Coordinates of C-alpha atoms and ligand atoms in Angstrom, one line a residue:
X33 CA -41.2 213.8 -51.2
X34 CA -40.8 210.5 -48.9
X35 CA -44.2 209.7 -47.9
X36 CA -42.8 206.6 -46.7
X37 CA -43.4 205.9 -42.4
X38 CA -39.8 205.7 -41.2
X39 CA -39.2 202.3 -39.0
X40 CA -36.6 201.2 -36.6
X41 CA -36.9 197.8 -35.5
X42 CA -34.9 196.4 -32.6
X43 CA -34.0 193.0 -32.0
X44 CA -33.4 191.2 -34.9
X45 CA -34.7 187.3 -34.0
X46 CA -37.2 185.6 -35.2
X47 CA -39.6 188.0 -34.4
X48 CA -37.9 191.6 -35.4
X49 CA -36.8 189.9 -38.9
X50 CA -40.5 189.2 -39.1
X51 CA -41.4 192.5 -38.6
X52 CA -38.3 194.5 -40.4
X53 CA -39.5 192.2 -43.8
X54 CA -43.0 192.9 -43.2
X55 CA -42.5 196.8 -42.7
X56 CA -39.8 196.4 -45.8
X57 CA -42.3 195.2 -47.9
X58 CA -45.0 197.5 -47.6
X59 CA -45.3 200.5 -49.8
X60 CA -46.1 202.5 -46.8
X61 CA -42.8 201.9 -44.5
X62 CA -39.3 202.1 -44.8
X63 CA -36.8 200.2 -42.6
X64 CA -34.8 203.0 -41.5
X65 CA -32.7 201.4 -39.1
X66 CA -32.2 198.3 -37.1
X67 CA -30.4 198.0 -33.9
X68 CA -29.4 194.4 -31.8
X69 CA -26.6 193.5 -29.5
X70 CA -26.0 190.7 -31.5
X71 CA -23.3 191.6 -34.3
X72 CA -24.3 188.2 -36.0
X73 CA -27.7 188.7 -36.3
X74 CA -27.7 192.8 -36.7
X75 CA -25.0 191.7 -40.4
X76 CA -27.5 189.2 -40.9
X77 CA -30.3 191.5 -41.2
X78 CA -28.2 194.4 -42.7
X79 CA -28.2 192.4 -45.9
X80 CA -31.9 192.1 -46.1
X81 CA -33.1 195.5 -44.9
X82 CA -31.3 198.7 -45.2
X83 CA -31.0 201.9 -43.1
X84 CA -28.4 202.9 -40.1
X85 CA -27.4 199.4 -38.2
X86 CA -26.2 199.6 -34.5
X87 CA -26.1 197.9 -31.5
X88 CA -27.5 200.8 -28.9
X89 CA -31.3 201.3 -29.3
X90 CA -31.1 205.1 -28.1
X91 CA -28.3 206.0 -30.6
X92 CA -29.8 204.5 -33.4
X93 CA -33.4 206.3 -33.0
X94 CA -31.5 209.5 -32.1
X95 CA -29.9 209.3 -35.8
X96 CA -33.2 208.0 -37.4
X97 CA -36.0 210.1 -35.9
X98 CA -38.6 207.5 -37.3
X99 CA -42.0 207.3 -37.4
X100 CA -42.4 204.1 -35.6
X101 CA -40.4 202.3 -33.6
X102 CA -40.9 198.7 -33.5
X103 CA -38.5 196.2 -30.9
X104 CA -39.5 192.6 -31.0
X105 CA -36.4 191.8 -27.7
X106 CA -37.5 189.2 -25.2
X107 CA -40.0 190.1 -22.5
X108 CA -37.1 191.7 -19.6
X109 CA -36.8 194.6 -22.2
X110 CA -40.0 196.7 -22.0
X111 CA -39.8 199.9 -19.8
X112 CA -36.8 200.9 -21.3
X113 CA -37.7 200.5 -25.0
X114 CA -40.9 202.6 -24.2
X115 CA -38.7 205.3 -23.1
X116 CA -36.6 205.1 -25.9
X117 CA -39.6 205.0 -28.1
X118 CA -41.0 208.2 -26.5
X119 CA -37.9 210.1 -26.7
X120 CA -37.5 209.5 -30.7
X121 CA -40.3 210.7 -31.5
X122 CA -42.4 208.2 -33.0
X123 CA -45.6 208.7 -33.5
X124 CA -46.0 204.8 -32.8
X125 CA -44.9 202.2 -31.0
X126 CA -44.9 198.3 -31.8
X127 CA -43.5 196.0 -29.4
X128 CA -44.2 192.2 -28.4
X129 CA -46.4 190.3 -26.3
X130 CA -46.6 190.5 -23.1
X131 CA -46.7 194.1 -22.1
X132 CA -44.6 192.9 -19.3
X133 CA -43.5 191.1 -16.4
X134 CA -45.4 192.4 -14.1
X135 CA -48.3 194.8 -13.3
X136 CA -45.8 197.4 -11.9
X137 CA -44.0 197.2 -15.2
X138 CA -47.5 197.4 -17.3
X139 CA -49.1 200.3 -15.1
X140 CA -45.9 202.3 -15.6
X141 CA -46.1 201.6 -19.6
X142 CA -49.4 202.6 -19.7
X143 CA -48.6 205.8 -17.6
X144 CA -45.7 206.8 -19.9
X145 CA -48.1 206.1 -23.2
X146 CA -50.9 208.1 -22.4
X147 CA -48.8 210.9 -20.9
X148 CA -46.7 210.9 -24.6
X149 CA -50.0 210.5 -26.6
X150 CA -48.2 207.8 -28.9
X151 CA -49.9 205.3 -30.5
X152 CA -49.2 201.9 -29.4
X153 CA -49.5 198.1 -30.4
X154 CA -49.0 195.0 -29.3
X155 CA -48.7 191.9 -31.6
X156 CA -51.2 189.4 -31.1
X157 CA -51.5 188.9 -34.8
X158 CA -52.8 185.1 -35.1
X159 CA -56.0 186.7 -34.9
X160 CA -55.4 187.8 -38.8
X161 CA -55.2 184.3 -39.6
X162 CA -58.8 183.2 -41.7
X163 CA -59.4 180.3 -39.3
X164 CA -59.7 182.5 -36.6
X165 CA -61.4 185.3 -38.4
X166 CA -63.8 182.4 -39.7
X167 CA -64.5 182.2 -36.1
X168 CA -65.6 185.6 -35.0
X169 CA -67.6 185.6 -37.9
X170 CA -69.5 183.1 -37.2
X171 CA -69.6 184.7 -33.5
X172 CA -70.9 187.8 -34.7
X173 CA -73.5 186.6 -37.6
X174 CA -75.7 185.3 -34.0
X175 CA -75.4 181.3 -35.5
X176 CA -74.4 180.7 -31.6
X177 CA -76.9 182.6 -30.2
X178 CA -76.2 184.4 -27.3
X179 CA -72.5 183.7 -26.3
X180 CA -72.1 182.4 -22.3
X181 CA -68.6 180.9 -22.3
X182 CA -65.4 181.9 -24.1
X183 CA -62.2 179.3 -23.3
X184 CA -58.6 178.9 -24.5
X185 CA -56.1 176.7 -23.4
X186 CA -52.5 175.7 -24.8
X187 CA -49.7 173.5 -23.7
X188 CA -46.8 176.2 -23.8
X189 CA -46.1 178.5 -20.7
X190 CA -47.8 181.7 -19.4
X191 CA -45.5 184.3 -21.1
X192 CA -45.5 182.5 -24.5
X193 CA -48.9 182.0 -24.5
X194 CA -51.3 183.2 -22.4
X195 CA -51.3 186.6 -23.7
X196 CA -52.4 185.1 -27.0
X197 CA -55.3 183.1 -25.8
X198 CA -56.8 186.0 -23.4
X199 CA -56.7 188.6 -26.9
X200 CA -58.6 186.0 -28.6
X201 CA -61.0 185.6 -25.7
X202 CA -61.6 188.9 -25.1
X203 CA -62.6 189.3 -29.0
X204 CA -64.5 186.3 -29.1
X205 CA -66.2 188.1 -26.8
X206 CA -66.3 191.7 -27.9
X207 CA -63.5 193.2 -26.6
X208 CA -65.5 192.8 -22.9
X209 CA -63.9 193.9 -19.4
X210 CA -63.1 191.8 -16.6
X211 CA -65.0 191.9 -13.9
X212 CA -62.9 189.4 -11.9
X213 CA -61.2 186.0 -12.3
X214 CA -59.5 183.3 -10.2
X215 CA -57.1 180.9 -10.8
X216 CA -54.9 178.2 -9.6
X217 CA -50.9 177.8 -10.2
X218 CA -48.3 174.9 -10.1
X219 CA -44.7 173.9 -11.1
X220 CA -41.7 176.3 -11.3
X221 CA -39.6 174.5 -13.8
X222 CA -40.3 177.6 -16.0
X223 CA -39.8 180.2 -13.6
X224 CA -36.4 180.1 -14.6
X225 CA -37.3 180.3 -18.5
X226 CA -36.6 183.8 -20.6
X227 CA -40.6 183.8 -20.6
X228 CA -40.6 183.1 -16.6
X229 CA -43.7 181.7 -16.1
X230 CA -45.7 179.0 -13.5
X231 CA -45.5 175.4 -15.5
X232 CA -49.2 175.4 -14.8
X233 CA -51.7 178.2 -14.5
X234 CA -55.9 177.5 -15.0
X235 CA -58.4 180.1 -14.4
X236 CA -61.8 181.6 -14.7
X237 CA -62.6 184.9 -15.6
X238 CA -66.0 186.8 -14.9
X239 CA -66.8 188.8 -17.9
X240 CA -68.8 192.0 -17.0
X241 CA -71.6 191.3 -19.9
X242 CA -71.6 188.1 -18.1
X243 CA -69.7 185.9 -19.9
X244 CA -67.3 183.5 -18.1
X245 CA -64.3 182.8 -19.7
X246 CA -61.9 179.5 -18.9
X247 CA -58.6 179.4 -19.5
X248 CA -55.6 176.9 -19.2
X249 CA -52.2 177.5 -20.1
X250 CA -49.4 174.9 -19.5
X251 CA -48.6 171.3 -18.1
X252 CA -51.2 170.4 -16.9
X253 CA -53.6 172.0 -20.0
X254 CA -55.3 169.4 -21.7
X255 CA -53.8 168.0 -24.9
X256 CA -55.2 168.9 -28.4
X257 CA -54.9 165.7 -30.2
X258 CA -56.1 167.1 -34.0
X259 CA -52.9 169.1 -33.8
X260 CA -49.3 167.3 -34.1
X261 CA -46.9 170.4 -33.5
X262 CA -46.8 170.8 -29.6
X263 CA -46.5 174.6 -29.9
X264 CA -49.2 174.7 -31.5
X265 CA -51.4 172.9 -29.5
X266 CA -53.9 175.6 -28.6
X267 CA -57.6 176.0 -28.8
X268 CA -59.7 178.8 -28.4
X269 CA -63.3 179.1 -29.1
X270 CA -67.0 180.5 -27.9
X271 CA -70.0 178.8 -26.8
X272 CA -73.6 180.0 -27.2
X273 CA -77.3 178.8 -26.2
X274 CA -77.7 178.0 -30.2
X275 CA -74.0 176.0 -30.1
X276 CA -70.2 176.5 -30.5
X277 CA -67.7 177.2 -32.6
X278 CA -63.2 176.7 -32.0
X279 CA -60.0 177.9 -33.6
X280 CA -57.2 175.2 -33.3
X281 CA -53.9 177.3 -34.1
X282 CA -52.4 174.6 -36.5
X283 CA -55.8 172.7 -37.4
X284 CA -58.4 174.9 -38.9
X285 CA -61.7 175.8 -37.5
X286 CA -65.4 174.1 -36.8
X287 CA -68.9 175.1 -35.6
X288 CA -71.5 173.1 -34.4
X289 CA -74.9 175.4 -35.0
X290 CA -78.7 174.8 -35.2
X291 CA -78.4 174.6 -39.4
X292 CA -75.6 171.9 -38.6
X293 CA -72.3 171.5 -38.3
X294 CA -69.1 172.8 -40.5
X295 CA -65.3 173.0 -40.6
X296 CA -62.5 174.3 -42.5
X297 CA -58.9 174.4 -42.6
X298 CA -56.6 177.3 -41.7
X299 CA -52.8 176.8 -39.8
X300 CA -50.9 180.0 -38.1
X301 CA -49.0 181.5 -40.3
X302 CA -46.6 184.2 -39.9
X303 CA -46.1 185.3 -43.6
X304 CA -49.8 185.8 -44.1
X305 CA -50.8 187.7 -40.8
X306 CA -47.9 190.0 -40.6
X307 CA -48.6 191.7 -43.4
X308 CA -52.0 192.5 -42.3
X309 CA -51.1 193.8 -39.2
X310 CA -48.5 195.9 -40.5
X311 CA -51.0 197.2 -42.8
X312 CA -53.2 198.3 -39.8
X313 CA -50.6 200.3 -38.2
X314 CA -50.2 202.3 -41.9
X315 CA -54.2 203.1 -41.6
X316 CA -53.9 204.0 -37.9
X317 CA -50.9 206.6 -38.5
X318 CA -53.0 207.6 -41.4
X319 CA -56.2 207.9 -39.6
X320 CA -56.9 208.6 -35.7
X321 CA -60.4 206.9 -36.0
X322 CA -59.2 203.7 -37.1
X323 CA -57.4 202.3 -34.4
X324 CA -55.4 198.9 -34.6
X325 CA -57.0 196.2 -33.6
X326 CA -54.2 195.3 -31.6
X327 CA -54.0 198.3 -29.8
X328 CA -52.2 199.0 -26.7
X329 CA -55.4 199.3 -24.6
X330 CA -56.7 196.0 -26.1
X331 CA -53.8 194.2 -24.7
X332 CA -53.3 196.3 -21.6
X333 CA -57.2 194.7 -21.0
X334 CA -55.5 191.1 -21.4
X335 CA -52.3 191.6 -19.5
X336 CA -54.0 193.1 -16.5
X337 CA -56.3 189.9 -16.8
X338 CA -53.0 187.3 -16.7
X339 CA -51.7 190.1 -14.0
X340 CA -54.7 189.1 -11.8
X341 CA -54.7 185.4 -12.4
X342 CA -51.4 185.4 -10.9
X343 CA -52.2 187.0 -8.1
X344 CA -55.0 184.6 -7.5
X345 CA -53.0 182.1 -7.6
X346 CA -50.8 183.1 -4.9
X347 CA -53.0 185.0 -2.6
X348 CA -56.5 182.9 -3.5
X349 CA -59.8 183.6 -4.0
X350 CA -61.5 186.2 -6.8
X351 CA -59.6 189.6 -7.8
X352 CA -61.6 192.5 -8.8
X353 CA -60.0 194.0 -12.0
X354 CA -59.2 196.7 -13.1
X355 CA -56.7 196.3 -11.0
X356 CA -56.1 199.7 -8.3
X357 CA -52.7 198.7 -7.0
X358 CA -49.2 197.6 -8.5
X359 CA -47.2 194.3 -7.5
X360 CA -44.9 192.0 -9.3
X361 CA -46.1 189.0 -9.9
X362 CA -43.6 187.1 -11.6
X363 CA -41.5 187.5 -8.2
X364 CA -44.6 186.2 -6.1
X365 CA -45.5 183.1 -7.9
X366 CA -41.6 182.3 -7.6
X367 CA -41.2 182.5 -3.5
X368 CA -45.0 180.8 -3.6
X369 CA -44.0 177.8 -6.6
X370 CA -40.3 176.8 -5.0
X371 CA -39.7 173.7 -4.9
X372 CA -43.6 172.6 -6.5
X373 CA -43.9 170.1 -9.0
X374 CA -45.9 170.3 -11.8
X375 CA -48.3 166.9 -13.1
X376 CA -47.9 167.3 -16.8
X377 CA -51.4 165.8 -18.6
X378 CA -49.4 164.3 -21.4
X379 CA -46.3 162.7 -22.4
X380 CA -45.8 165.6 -24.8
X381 CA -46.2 167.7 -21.9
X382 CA -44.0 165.9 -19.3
X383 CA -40.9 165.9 -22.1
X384 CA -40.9 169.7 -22.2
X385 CA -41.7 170.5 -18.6
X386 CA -40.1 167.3 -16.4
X387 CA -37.1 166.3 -19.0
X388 CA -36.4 170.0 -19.5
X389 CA -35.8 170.5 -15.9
X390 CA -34.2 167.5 -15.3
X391 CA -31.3 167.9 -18.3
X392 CA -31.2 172.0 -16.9
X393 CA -30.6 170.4 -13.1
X394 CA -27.7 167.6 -15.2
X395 CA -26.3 170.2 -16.3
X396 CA -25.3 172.2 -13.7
X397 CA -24.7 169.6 -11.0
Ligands
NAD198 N1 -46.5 187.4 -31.5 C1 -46.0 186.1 -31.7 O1 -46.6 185.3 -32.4 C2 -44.7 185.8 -31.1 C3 -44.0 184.6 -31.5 C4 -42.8 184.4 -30.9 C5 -42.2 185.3 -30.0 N2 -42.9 186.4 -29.6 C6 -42.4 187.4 -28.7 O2 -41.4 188.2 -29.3 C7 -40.4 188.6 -28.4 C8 -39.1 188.3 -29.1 O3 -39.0 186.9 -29.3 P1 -38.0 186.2 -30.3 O4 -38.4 184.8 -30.4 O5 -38.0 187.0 -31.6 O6 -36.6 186.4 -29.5 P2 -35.2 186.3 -30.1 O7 -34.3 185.8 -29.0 O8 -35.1 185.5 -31.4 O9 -34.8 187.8 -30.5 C9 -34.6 188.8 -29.6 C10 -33.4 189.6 -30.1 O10 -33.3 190.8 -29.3 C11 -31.9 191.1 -29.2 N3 -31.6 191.9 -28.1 C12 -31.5 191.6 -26.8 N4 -31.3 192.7 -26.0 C13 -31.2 193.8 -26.9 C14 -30.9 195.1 -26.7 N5 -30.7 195.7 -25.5 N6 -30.9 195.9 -27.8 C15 -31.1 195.4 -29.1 N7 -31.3 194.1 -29.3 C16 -31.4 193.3 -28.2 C17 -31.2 189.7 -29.1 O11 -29.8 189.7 -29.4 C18 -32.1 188.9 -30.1 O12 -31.5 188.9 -31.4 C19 -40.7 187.9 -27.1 O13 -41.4 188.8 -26.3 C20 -41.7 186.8 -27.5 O14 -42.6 186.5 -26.4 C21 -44.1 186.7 -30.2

């Protein structure tokens, strides 16, 4: 008997081969099939992992019936995997950050998951990475005493990487709801990016066990001059009334406690938190109680929390969250960003955001 979970993984980039290798070499999966509309890429990964190969998602989970279904395409393609996912089958779905593009999109994802009772999550797996584990532990061992402020910022765009640095927050801070936030948005050089996003969005979020969280994400966010590689130029950490302690995604960890302070290293890795987190979803199929921590509602918490943001930044003031009513953002922050330009904080920053734009605007004039 095959007590292997059956996978299909669609979209074979960076981030389905990541996954399809991952699933491949645990004991507990199978890579059943793989699907892209890419003939290139689908050959590619057709000599690594095995199983039915196509380029229609639907027909390729009609012939597999898997277990799970995993598809790792860029963020426009998100209801309609869901639905695909639902009507295979699975028992579980994985997909990418974000959710989606909009809390229209989201609510209706969340609608179709909970109506199918299919396990779902979302891969924000940096937090398997021992720097950032290092700091949760020293979170939860009460060395900071009693945590006020939780903060995250990175020079990459909303879609790449806000959704990271919210999860991380929000388990900083022990998975705590939103009570509101309100933020501020500028630049639309990237509104035209694959991950369309505001150049510059900073917010605050009010935790509801009182915790304020601050968060910048973009060209105007703040460099992080321990780490060299601009994408991973992010830094996430917690402070308490006993002291702090900070993940830098490519530079380790330190604290700064009553006993002292203390650092260690730790860089984002891909080969050493997917396996993990592919792990987790094995023990989640095998077990109702222990649910991923990446878990669909997790990072439903998070996207409704970028959701809001948004919508601060176009309409103003504070938003109450959970949010009771559906919009698309994306589409707001582009009528309200036309024709704003961003003020990058760093050179770094002003060659990805200004340059970019101005060699996209060379080359279609
Ligand atoms: N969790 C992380 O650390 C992390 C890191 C990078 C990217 N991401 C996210 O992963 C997602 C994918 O990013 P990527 O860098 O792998 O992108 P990518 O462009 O490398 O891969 C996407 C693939 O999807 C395929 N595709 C497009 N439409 C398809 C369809 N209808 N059916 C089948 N295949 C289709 C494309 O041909 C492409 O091969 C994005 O949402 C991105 O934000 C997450």
């Amino acid at each position: 008997m095959n007590d292997r979970y059956r996978v299909v993984v669609v979209g074979m980039g960076k981030r389905g081969m990541h996954h399809a290798l991952a699933f491949q070499a645990n004991p507990r999966f199978e890579v059943a099939g793989i699907c892209d509309i890419n003939p290139v890429r689908l050959n590619a990964a057709a000599g690594l992992v095995g199983g039915v190969k196509g380029a229609d998602a639907l027909q390729v989970a009609s012939a597999v019936k898997p277990d799970v279904f995993c598809f790792c395409t860029l963020p426009n393609l998100r209801s309609e995997m869901i639905r695909i996912g639902i009507s295979s089958g699975a028992r579980l779905i994985a997909f990418e950050k974000p959710v989606a593009l909009s809390s229209r999109e989201g609510r209706e994802i969340r609608k179709a998951l909970a109506a199918s009772g299919i396990k779902a999550v979302v891969s924000h797996q940096h937090r398997y990475g021992e720097h950032y584990r290092k700091v949760k532990e020293i979170i939860d061992s009460g060395a900071l005493g009693r945590i006020h402020t939780v903060y995250g910022t990175a020079a990459a765009w909303m879609m790449h990487n806000l959704s990271h640095l919210i999860d991380y927050m929000r388990w900083y801070n022990g998975n705590a709801q939103a009570r509101w936030v309100m933020a501020q948005a500028a630049g639309d050089g990237k509104m035209s990016d694959l991950h369309p996003s505001p150049d510059y969005i900073a917010g605050f979020i009010q935790f509801a066990n009182d915790v304020r969280g601050i968060v910048e994400c973009g060209a105007g966010a703040p460099d992080v001059p321990e780490v060299e590689y601009w994408w991973r130029k992010c830094r996430i950490g917690a402070q308490g009334t006993d002291g702090f302690a900070e993940v830098l995604t490519a530079g380790g960890w330190r604290a700064v406690t009553k006993m002292g302070s203390k650092s260690g290293g730790g860089g984002m890795n891909y080969d050493h938190d997917m396996p993990p987190y592919i792990q987790d979803i094995a023990d989640w199929l095998d077990n109702d109680r222990k649910v991923h921590p990446c878990c669909f509602e997790s990072a439903y918490a998070g996207f409704e929390i970028m959701m809001a943001l948004c919508r601060s930044a176009v309409d103003g003031g504070q938003v109450a969250l959970p949010l009771s009513d559906d919009a698309d953002e994306i589409e707001m922050l582009r009528a309200y960003l036309a024709g704003r330009k961003v003020l990058p904080s760093t050179p770094a920053n002003a060659k990805e955001y200004l340059e970019a734009e101005a060699n996209i605007a060379g080359m279609s004039s």
